[in-house]
Amino acid sequence: MGSYLKEAHIAQLAVKRATILTQKVALEHLKGVSKEDKSPVTIGDFGAQAIIINSVLKNFPGDEVVGEEDSELIKEKNLGDDILAHIESIQKEDSAHDNELGVLSDVKSICDTIDKGQSKGGRKGRIWALDPIDGTKGFLRGDQYAVCLAFMVDGVVQVGVIGCPNLPHDLGDPSSHVGGLFTAVRGVGSYFQDLKDDLIYPFTNSTKIHVDNSRALEQARVLEGVEKGHSSHELQALIKKGVNIQSKSVNLDSQVKYCALAKGDAEIYLRLPKDVKYREKIWDHAAGSLLVHESGGKVSDIYGNELDFGHGRTLNSQGVIASTTTTHDKIIGTIKSIIGEKGEKLEQYCK
Ligand SMILES: Nc1ncnc2c1ncn2[C@@H]1O[C@H](COP(=O)(O)O)[C@@H](OP(=O)(O)O)[C@H]1O
Ligand SMILES: [Mg+2]
Ligand SMILES: [Mg+2]
Ligand SMILES: [Mg+2]
């Protein structure tokens, strides 16, 4: 099987166009509406999903898309004209790529395009997994968020592209430039480039990135989410204690955590379940997990099993541990020593 470089290039162009749209929304009006499950969604999520699905299906018309959002709230809350205005403004700015990405010019086609993201996923065929804004809560706070797109074949992620408009180039140096575009292609590697630089071909203007395996476990830099409802910070603290890591974690929203790990700015990303029944969405992890894999790291569920992206719209496993290869086994061993080999004691930490 060849490498999916054309898919990667279209994904990069589409993610970049969508990311710029989200930045404009962030500047102009940060307002969310509440979805059925009470989680927030914004004009930025809808606009980004429309742009990316339109671009993907223009180039690969037979493919399916598993996208997070649908158009119901656009109609209910009358958001269509606002979304259209943002899409038209970004298309005007990025018109050089209209031939490759296509354009959207009315509310009905925006809604129809967003609703093409309802694939059930699965183990067969060419399927894209899209999170138009991952970390919507971070986006609304003005913190980290990411635009995430993955391409899968027969349930295996082949390409992952993540736009991170607010991520410092060096996580340890807050004064460094912000804004990155991360790309992973299975068998080829993981790459980083400045979000503002031109995308001439997948890896022009970009740097190959690697995880940093040089630190001892006790010195490892740990990443966790910001939202206490999305992962168990209590269990994460116990695991850190168990492996003797004393430093404070860096809390970041979204898949920028995978990006920071992949480029060697951190060693461990802990995501322990807050709810034993919760199953992670594939769009929350598909792109990021390939990025870490291709940069030499390891990603698994909390028991050390590989994530299965062919199961459907969700994974059929609990939590995520992403880390350098040198630290992974010890973390999984420590988790099992706390929650039991099969998670017998997990429930007592999930309230
Ligand atoms: N109970 C839960 N457990 C784990 N993840 C959850 C969750 N409820 C929501 N999420 C997911 O957490 C994602 C954000 O991750 P993080 O906390 O690392 O920033 C959300 O993505 P969206 O913001 O795209 O909806 C959402 O899908
Ligand atoms: Mg959401
Ligand atoms: Mg998400
Ligand atoms: Mg989202």
CSV table of C-alpha atoms and ligand atoms in Angstrom, one decimal:
chain,number,residue,atom,x,y,z
A,1,MET,CA,0.0,0.0,0.0
A,2,GLY,CA,1.4,3.4,-0.9
A,3,SER,CA,1.5,6.3,1.4
A,4,TYR,CA,-1.5,8.6,1.3
A,5,LEU,CA,0.3,11.8,0.4
A,6,LYS,CA,-2.5,13.3,-1.7
A,7,GLU,CA,-4.9,12.7,1.2
A,8,ALA,CA,-2.4,14.3,3.5
A,9,HIS,CA,-2.0,17.4,1.3
A,10,ILE,CA,-5.7,18.0,0.9
A,11,ALA,CA,-6.1,17.4,4.7
A,12,GLN,CA,-3.5,20.0,5.4
A,13,LEU,CA,-5.0,22.6,3.1
A,14,ALA,CA,-8.5,22.0,4.5
A,15,VAL,CA,-7.5,22.0,8.1
A,16,LYS,CA,-5.5,25.2,7.6
A,17,ARG,CA,-8.4,27.0,5.9
A,18,ALA,CA,-10.8,25.8,8.7
A,19,THR,CA,-8.3,26.8,11.5
A,20,ILE,CA,-8.1,30.3,10.1
A,21,LEU,CA,-11.9,30.5,10.2
A,22,THR,CA,-11.9,29.4,13.8
A,23,GLN,CA,-9.3,32.1,14.7
A,24,LYS,CA,-11.6,34.8,13.1
A,25,VAL,CA,-14.6,33.5,15.0
A,26,ALA,CA,-12.5,33.6,18.2
A,27,LEU,CA,-11.7,37.3,17.6
A,28,GLU,CA,-15.2,38.4,16.7
A,29,HIS,CA,-17.7,36.7,19.0
A,30,LEU,CA,-17.0,33.9,21.4
A,31,LYS,CA,-20.4,32.5,22.0
A,32,GLY,CA,-21.5,28.9,22.4
A,33,VAL,CA,-24.8,27.1,22.2
A,34,SER,CA,-25.6,24.0,24.2
A,35,LYS,CA,-26.0,20.6,22.5
A,36,GLU,CA,-28.3,17.9,23.7
A,37,ASP,CA,-25.6,16.4,25.9
A,38,LYS,CA,-25.0,19.9,27.4
A,39,SER,CA,-21.6,20.3,25.7
A,40,PRO,CA,-21.0,23.5,23.8
A,41,VAL,CA,-20.7,24.1,20.1
A,42,THR,CA,-20.0,27.3,18.2
A,43,ILE,CA,-20.2,29.0,14.8
A,44,GLY,CA,-16.5,28.0,14.5
A,45,ASP,CA,-17.2,24.2,15.0
A,46,PHE,CA,-19.9,24.3,12.3
A,47,GLY,CA,-17.9,26.5,9.8
A,48,ALA,CA,-14.8,24.3,10.2
A,49,GLN,CA,-16.8,21.1,9.7
A,50,ALA,CA,-18.5,22.4,6.5
A,51,ILE,CA,-15.2,23.6,5.0
A,52,ILE,CA,-13.3,20.3,5.8
A,53,ILE,CA,-16.0,17.9,4.6
A,54,ASN,CA,-16.6,19.9,1.4
A,55,SER,CA,-12.8,19.8,0.7
A,56,VAL,CA,-12.5,16.1,1.4
A,57,LEU,CA,-15.5,15.0,-0.6
A,58,LYS,CA,-14.5,17.3,-3.6
A,59,ASN,CA,-11.3,15.4,-3.9
A,60,PHE,CA,-12.4,11.9,-2.7
A,61,PRO,CA,-16.1,11.7,-3.6
A,62,GLY,CA,-16.6,8.1,-2.6
A,63,ASP,CA,-15.2,8.5,0.9
A,64,GLU,CA,-17.2,8.6,4.2
A,65,VAL,CA,-16.8,11.0,7.0
A,66,VAL,CA,-17.3,10.5,10.8
A,67,GLY,CA,-17.7,14.2,11.9
A,68,GLU,CA,-18.6,15.4,15.4
A,69,GLU,CA,-21.3,17.9,14.5
A,70,ASP,CA,-24.6,17.9,12.7
A,71,SER,CA,-26.8,20.8,11.4
A,72,GLU,CA,-29.8,20.6,13.7
A,73,LEU,CA,-28.8,23.5,16.0
A,74,ILE,CA,-27.9,25.7,13.0
A,75,LYS,CA,-31.5,25.5,11.9
A,76,GLU,CA,-33.0,25.7,15.4
A,77,LYS,CA,-30.9,28.7,16.5
A,78,ASN,CA,-30.8,30.3,13.1
A,79,LEU,CA,-27.0,30.4,12.8
A,80,GLY,CA,-26.8,29.8,9.1
A,81,ASP,CA,-26.2,33.3,7.9
A,82,ASP,CA,-23.5,34.0,10.4
A,83,ILE,CA,-21.7,30.7,9.5
A,84,LEU,CA,-22.0,31.6,5.7
A,85,ALA,CA,-20.5,35.0,6.3
A,86,HIS,CA,-17.5,33.5,8.0
A,87,ILE,CA,-17.0,30.9,5.4
A,88,GLU,CA,-17.3,33.5,2.6
A,89,SER,CA,-14.7,35.7,4.2
A,90,ILE,CA,-12.2,32.9,4.6
A,91,GLN,CA,-12.8,31.7,1.1
A,92,LYS,CA,-12.0,35.2,-0.2
A,93,GLU,CA,-8.8,35.3,1.7
A,94,ASP,CA,-7.7,31.7,0.7
A,95,SER,CA,-9.0,31.9,-2.9
A,96,ALA,CA,-5.7,30.6,-4.2
A,97,HIS,CA,-6.9,27.1,-3.0
A,98,ASP,CA,-10.5,27.3,-4.3
A,99,ASN,CA,-9.7,24.9,-7.2
A,100,GLU,CA,-8.4,22.3,-4.7
A,101,LEU,CA,-10.8,22.8,-1.9
A,102,GLY,CA,-14.0,24.1,-3.6
A,103,VAL,CA,-16.3,26.8,-2.2
A,104,LEU,CA,-19.6,26.9,-0.2
A,105,SER,CA,-22.0,29.7,-1.1
A,106,ASP,CA,-25.3,29.1,0.6
A,107,VAL,CA,-26.7,28.1,3.9
A,108,LYS,CA,-28.5,25.0,2.6
A,109,SER,CA,-25.4,23.5,1.1
A,110,ILE,CA,-23.4,24.3,4.3
A,111,CYS,CA,-26.0,22.3,6.3
A,112,ASP,CA,-26.1,19.5,3.8
A,113,THR,CA,-22.3,19.3,3.8
A,114,ILE,CA,-22.1,19.2,7.6
A,115,ASP,CA,-24.6,16.4,7.7
A,116,LYS,CA,-22.4,14.3,5.4
A,117,GLY,CA,-20.4,13.6,8.6
A,118,GLN,CA,-22.8,11.0,9.9
A,119,SER,CA,-20.9,7.9,8.8
A,120,LYS,CA,-21.1,5.1,11.4
A,121,GLY,CA,-17.4,4.4,10.9
A,122,GLY,CA,-16.2,0.8,11.0
A,123,ARG,CA,-13.7,-1.6,9.8
A,124,LYS,CA,-14.2,-1.3,6.0
A,125,GLY,CA,-13.2,1.2,3.4
A,126,ARG,CA,-12.0,4.8,3.3
A,127,ILE,CA,-13.3,6.9,6.2
A,128,TRP,CA,-12.3,10.3,7.6
A,129,ALA,CA,-12.7,11.2,11.3
A,130,LEU,CA,-13.2,14.9,11.9
A,131,ASP,CA,-13.2,17.1,15.0
A,132,PRO,CA,-13.8,20.6,13.6
A,133,ILE,CA,-12.9,22.1,17.0
A,134,ASP,CA,-11.5,19.8,19.6
A,135,GLY,CA,-11.5,21.5,23.0
A,136,THR,CA,-14.5,23.7,22.4
A,137,LYS,CA,-14.4,24.6,26.1
A,138,GLY,CA,-10.8,25.7,25.7
A,139,PHE,CA,-11.8,27.7,22.5
A,140,LEU,CA,-14.5,29.5,24.5
A,141,ARG,CA,-12.0,30.3,27.3
A,142,GLY,CA,-9.5,31.6,24.8
A,143,ASP,CA,-7.1,28.8,25.6
A,144,GLN,CA,-5.9,25.8,23.6
A,145,TYR,CA,-8.0,24.1,20.9
A,146,ALA,CA,-7.3,22.1,17.8
A,147,VAL,CA,-8.8,21.4,14.4
A,148,CYS,CA,-8.3,17.7,13.8
A,149,LEU,CA,-8.7,15.5,10.8
A,150,ALA,CA,-7.7,11.8,10.3
A,151,PHE,CA,-8.0,9.5,7.3
A,152,MET,CA,-8.5,5.8,7.9
A,153,VAL,CA,-8.5,2.8,5.7
A,154,ASP,CA,-10.2,-0.4,6.9
A,155,GLY,CA,-10.2,0.9,10.4
A,156,VAL,CA,-6.5,1.9,10.6
A,157,VAL,CA,-5.5,5.6,10.7
A,158,GLN,CA,-3.2,6.4,7.8
A,159,VAL,CA,-3.1,10.2,7.9
A,160,GLY,CA,-3.6,12.7,10.8
A,161,VAL,CA,-3.5,16.5,10.5
A,162,ILE,CA,-4.0,18.9,13.4
A,163,GLY,CA,-4.1,22.7,13.3
A,164,CYS,CA,-3.1,24.3,16.7
A,165,PRO,CA,-3.5,28.1,16.4
A,166,ASN,CA,-2.6,28.9,20.0
A,167,LEU,CA,0.1,26.3,20.7
A,168,PRO,CA,3.6,27.8,21.5
A,169,HIS,CA,6.3,26.4,19.2
A,170,ASP,CA,8.2,25.6,22.4
A,171,LEU,CA,5.8,24.6,25.3
A,172,GLY,CA,8.6,25.4,27.8
A,173,ASP,CA,8.9,28.9,26.5
A,174,PRO,CA,5.7,30.9,26.6
A,175,SER,CA,7.3,33.7,24.6
A,176,SER,CA,7.9,31.5,21.6
A,177,HIS,CA,5.8,31.9,18.4
A,178,VAL,CA,2.4,30.4,18.5
A,179,GLY,CA,0.5,28.4,15.9
A,180,GLY,CA,1.4,25.1,14.4
A,181,LEU,CA,0.2,22.6,11.8
A,182,PHE,CA,1.1,18.9,12.6
A,183,THR,CA,0.9,16.2,10.0
A,184,ALA,CA,1.5,12.4,10.3
A,185,VAL,CA,1.5,9.9,7.5
A,186,ARG,CA,1.8,6.2,8.5
A,187,GLY,CA,5.2,4.8,7.5
A,188,VAL,CA,6.5,8.3,6.6
A,189,GLY,CA,6.6,10.2,9.9
A,190,SER,CA,5.3,13.1,11.8
A,191,TYR,CA,6.0,16.7,10.8
A,192,PHE,CA,5.5,20.2,12.2
A,193,GLN,CA,5.3,23.5,10.5
A,194,ASP,CA,4.3,27.1,11.4
A,195,LEU,CA,0.6,27.5,10.7
A,196,LYS,CA,1.4,30.7,8.7
A,197,ASP,CA,3.8,29.1,6.3
A,198,ASP,CA,2.8,28.0,2.8
A,199,LEU,CA,1.7,24.5,2.1
A,200,ILE,CA,3.4,23.7,-1.1
A,201,TYR,CA,3.7,20.0,-0.8
A,202,PRO,CA,3.0,17.9,2.3
A,203,PHE,CA,6.4,18.3,3.9
A,204,THR,CA,7.9,21.5,2.3
A,205,ASN,CA,8.6,24.1,5.0
A,206,SER,CA,8.2,21.5,7.7
A,207,THR,CA,10.4,19.7,10.2
A,208,LYS,CA,10.3,16.0,11.1
A,209,ILE,CA,9.5,15.6,14.8
A,210,HIS,CA,10.3,12.9,17.3
A,211,VAL,CA,9.4,12.2,20.9
A,212,ASP,CA,12.1,12.8,23.5
A,213,ASN,CA,13.2,9.5,25.0
A,214,SER,CA,16.1,11.0,26.9
A,215,ARG,CA,14.5,11.7,30.3
A,216,ALA,CA,14.3,9.4,33.2
A,217,LEU,CA,10.7,8.6,34.2
A,218,GLU,CA,10.9,10.7,37.4
A,219,GLN,CA,11.8,13.7,35.3
A,220,ALA,CA,9.1,13.2,32.7
A,221,ARG,CA,6.9,16.2,31.8
A,222,VAL,CA,3.2,15.2,32.1
A,223,LEU,CA,0.2,16.6,30.2
A,224,GLU,CA,-3.4,16.4,31.4
A,225,GLY,CA,-6.6,18.0,30.3
A,226,VAL,CA,-8.1,21.2,31.8
A,227,GLU,CA,-11.7,20.0,32.2
A,228,LYS,CA,-12.1,17.9,35.3
A,229,GLY,CA,-15.2,16.3,33.8
A,230,HIS,CA,-13.3,14.8,30.9
A,231,SER,CA,-10.7,12.8,32.9
A,232,SER,CA,-10.0,11.8,36.4
A,233,HIS,CA,-7.4,14.2,37.8
A,234,GLU,CA,-7.6,12.3,41.0
A,235,LEU,CA,-6.4,9.0,39.4
A,236,GLN,CA,-3.9,10.9,37.3
A,237,ALA,CA,-2.3,12.3,40.5
A,238,LEU,CA,-2.1,8.8,42.0
A,239,ILE,CA,-0.4,7.5,38.9
A,240,LYS,CA,2.2,10.3,39.0
A,241,LYS,CA,2.8,9.6,42.6
A,242,GLY,CA,3.1,5.9,41.8
A,243,VAL,CA,5.9,6.5,39.3
A,244,ASN,CA,7.5,9.2,41.5
A,245,ILE,CA,6.9,12.2,39.3
A,246,GLN,CA,6.8,15.3,41.5
A,247,SER,CA,6.6,18.1,38.9
A,248,LYS,CA,3.3,19.8,38.2
A,249,SER,CA,1.5,18.7,35.1
A,250,VAL,CA,0.8,21.0,32.2
A,251,ASN,CA,-2.9,21.2,31.7
A,252,LEU,CA,-4.0,21.8,28.0
A,253,ASP,CA,-7.3,21.4,26.3
A,254,SER,CA,-7.6,19.2,23.1
A,255,GLN,CA,-5.3,17.1,21.0
A,256,VAL,CA,-2.6,19.8,21.3
A,257,LYS,CA,-1.5,17.4,24.1
A,258,TYR,CA,-0.6,14.7,21.5
A,259,CYS,CA,1.2,17.4,19.4
A,260,ALA,CA,3.3,18.6,22.3
A,261,LEU,CA,4.3,15.0,23.1
A,262,ALA,CA,5.1,14.2,19.5
A,263,LYS,CA,7.5,17.1,19.1
A,264,GLY,CA,9.3,16.3,22.4
A,265,ASP,CA,7.9,19.0,24.6
A,266,ALA,CA,6.5,16.5,27.1
A,267,GLU,CA,6.8,12.7,27.8
A,268,ILE,CA,3.4,11.6,29.1
A,269,TYR,CA,-0.3,12.3,28.4
A,270,LEU,CA,-2.7,10.9,31.0
A,271,ARG,CA,-6.4,10.5,30.3
A,272,LEU,CA,-8.0,8.3,32.9
A,273,PRO,CA,-11.7,7.9,32.7
A,274,LYS,CA,-14.0,9.9,34.8
A,275,ASP,CA,-17.0,7.7,34.0
A,276,VAL,CA,-16.6,3.9,33.6
A,277,LYS,CA,-19.2,3.8,30.9
A,278,TYR,CA,-17.8,6.6,28.7
A,279,ARG,CA,-16.3,5.6,25.4
A,280,GLU,CA,-13.9,8.0,23.8
A,281,LYS,CA,-14.9,9.4,20.4
A,282,ILE,CA,-12.7,8.4,17.5
A,283,TRP,CA,-12.4,12.0,16.3
A,284,ASP,CA,-10.9,13.0,19.7
A,285,HIS,CA,-7.9,10.7,19.2
A,286,ALA,CA,-7.4,9.4,15.6
A,287,ALA,CA,-5.1,12.2,14.3
A,288,GLY,CA,-3.2,12.7,17.6
A,289,SER,CA,-2.5,9.0,18.2
A,290,LEU,CA,-1.0,8.6,14.7
A,291,LEU,CA,1.1,11.7,15.3
A,292,VAL,CA,2.6,10.2,18.5
A,293,HIS,CA,3.0,6.8,16.9
A,294,GLU,CA,4.9,8.2,13.9
A,295,SER,CA,7.1,10.3,16.1
A,296,GLY,CA,8.3,7.2,18.0
A,297,GLY,CA,5.9,7.2,20.9
A,298,LYS,CA,3.2,4.8,22.1
A,299,VAL,CA,-0.6,5.2,22.5
A,300,SER,CA,-2.9,2.8,24.2
A,301,ASP,CA,-6.0,2.5,26.4
A,302,ILE,CA,-5.4,2.4,30.2
A,303,TYR,CA,-4.6,-1.3,30.1
A,304,GLY,CA,-2.0,-1.0,27.4
A,305,ASN,CA,-4.2,-2.2,24.5
A,306,GLU,CA,-4.0,-0.5,21.2
A,307,LEU,CA,-6.8,1.9,20.3
A,308,ASP,CA,-9.3,0.3,17.8
A,309,PHE,CA,-10.5,3.0,15.4
A,310,GLY,CA,-12.5,0.4,13.4
A,311,HIS,CA,-15.1,-0.1,16.1
A,312,GLY,CA,-17.4,2.7,15.0
A,313,ARG,CA,-17.9,6.3,16.0
A,314,THR,CA,-16.4,5.6,19.4
A,315,LEU,CA,-13.5,3.4,20.7
A,316,ASN,CA,-14.5,0.4,22.6
A,317,SER,CA,-12.0,1.0,25.4
A,318,GLN,CA,-11.4,3.2,28.4
A,319,GLY,CA,-9.1,6.2,28.6
A,320,VAL,CA,-5.9,6.9,26.8
A,321,ILE,CA,-2.2,6.8,27.8
A,322,ALA,CA,0.2,8.4,25.3
A,323,SER,CA,3.9,8.5,26.1
A,324,THR,CA,7.4,7.9,25.1
A,325,THR,CA,8.2,4.2,24.5
A,326,THR,CA,10.6,4.2,27.5
A,327,THR,CA,7.9,5.3,30.0
A,328,HIS,CA,4.8,3.5,28.7
A,329,ASP,CA,5.1,0.0,30.3
A,330,LYS,CA,5.8,1.5,33.7
A,331,ILE,CA,2.8,3.7,33.6
A,332,ILE,CA,0.5,0.9,32.5
A,333,GLY,CA,1.9,-1.3,35.3
A,334,THR,CA,1.3,1.5,37.8
A,335,ILE,CA,-2.3,2.0,36.6
A,336,LYS,CA,-3.0,-1.7,37.0
A,337,SER,CA,-1.5,-1.7,40.5
A,338,ILE,CA,-4.0,1.1,41.4
A,339,ILE,CA,-7.2,0.0,39.6
A,340,GLY,CA,-6.6,-3.7,39.4
A,341,GLU,CA,-5.5,-5.8,36.4
A,342,LYS,CA,-9.0,-5.6,34.9
A,343,GLY,CA,-10.0,-2.4,36.5
A,344,GLU,CA,-11.9,-4.0,39.3
A,345,LYS,CA,-11.3,-0.9,41.5
A,346,LEU,CA,-11.8,1.7,38.7
A,347,GLU,CA,-15.3,2.5,39.7
A,348,GLN,CA,-14.4,3.8,43.1
A,349,TYR,CA,-12.4,6.6,41.4
A,350,CYS,CA,-15.1,7.5,38.9
A,351,LYS,CA,-17.8,9.6,40.6
B,1,LIG,N1,-16.9,12.4,30.1
B,1,LIG,C1,-15.9,12.5,29.2
B,1,LIG,N2,-14.8,11.8,29.2
B,1,LIG,C2,-13.8,11.9,28.3
B,1,LIG,N3,-13.9,12.8,27.3
B,1,LIG,C3,-15.0,13.6,27.2
B,1,LIG,C4,-16.0,13.5,28.1
B,1,LIG,N4,-17.0,14.4,27.8
B,1,LIG,C5,-16.5,15.1,26.7
B,1,LIG,N5,-15.3,14.6,26.3
B,1,LIG,C6,-14.5,14.9,25.2
B,1,LIG,O1,-13.4,15.7,25.6
B,1,LIG,C7,-12.9,16.4,24.5
B,1,LIG,C8,-12.0,17.5,24.8
B,1,LIG,O2,-10.8,16.9,25.4
B,1,LIG,P1,-9.9,17.6,26.5
B,1,LIG,O3,-10.6,17.6,27.8
B,1,LIG,O4,-8.7,16.8,26.4
B,1,LIG,O5,-9.8,19.0,25.9
B,1,LIG,C9,-14.2,16.9,23.9
B,1,LIG,O6,-14.1,17.3,22.6
B,1,LIG,P2,-14.8,18.6,21.9
B,1,LIG,O7,-14.3,19.8,22.6
B,1,LIG,O8,-14.4,18.4,20.5
B,1,LIG,O9,-16.3,18.3,22.2
B,1,LIG,C10,-15.2,15.8,24.2
B,1,LIG,O10,-15.5,15.0,23.0
B,2,MG,MG,-17.9,18.8,21.2
B,3,MG,MG,-13.1,16.7,20.5
B,4,MG,MG,-15.2,19.1,18.8
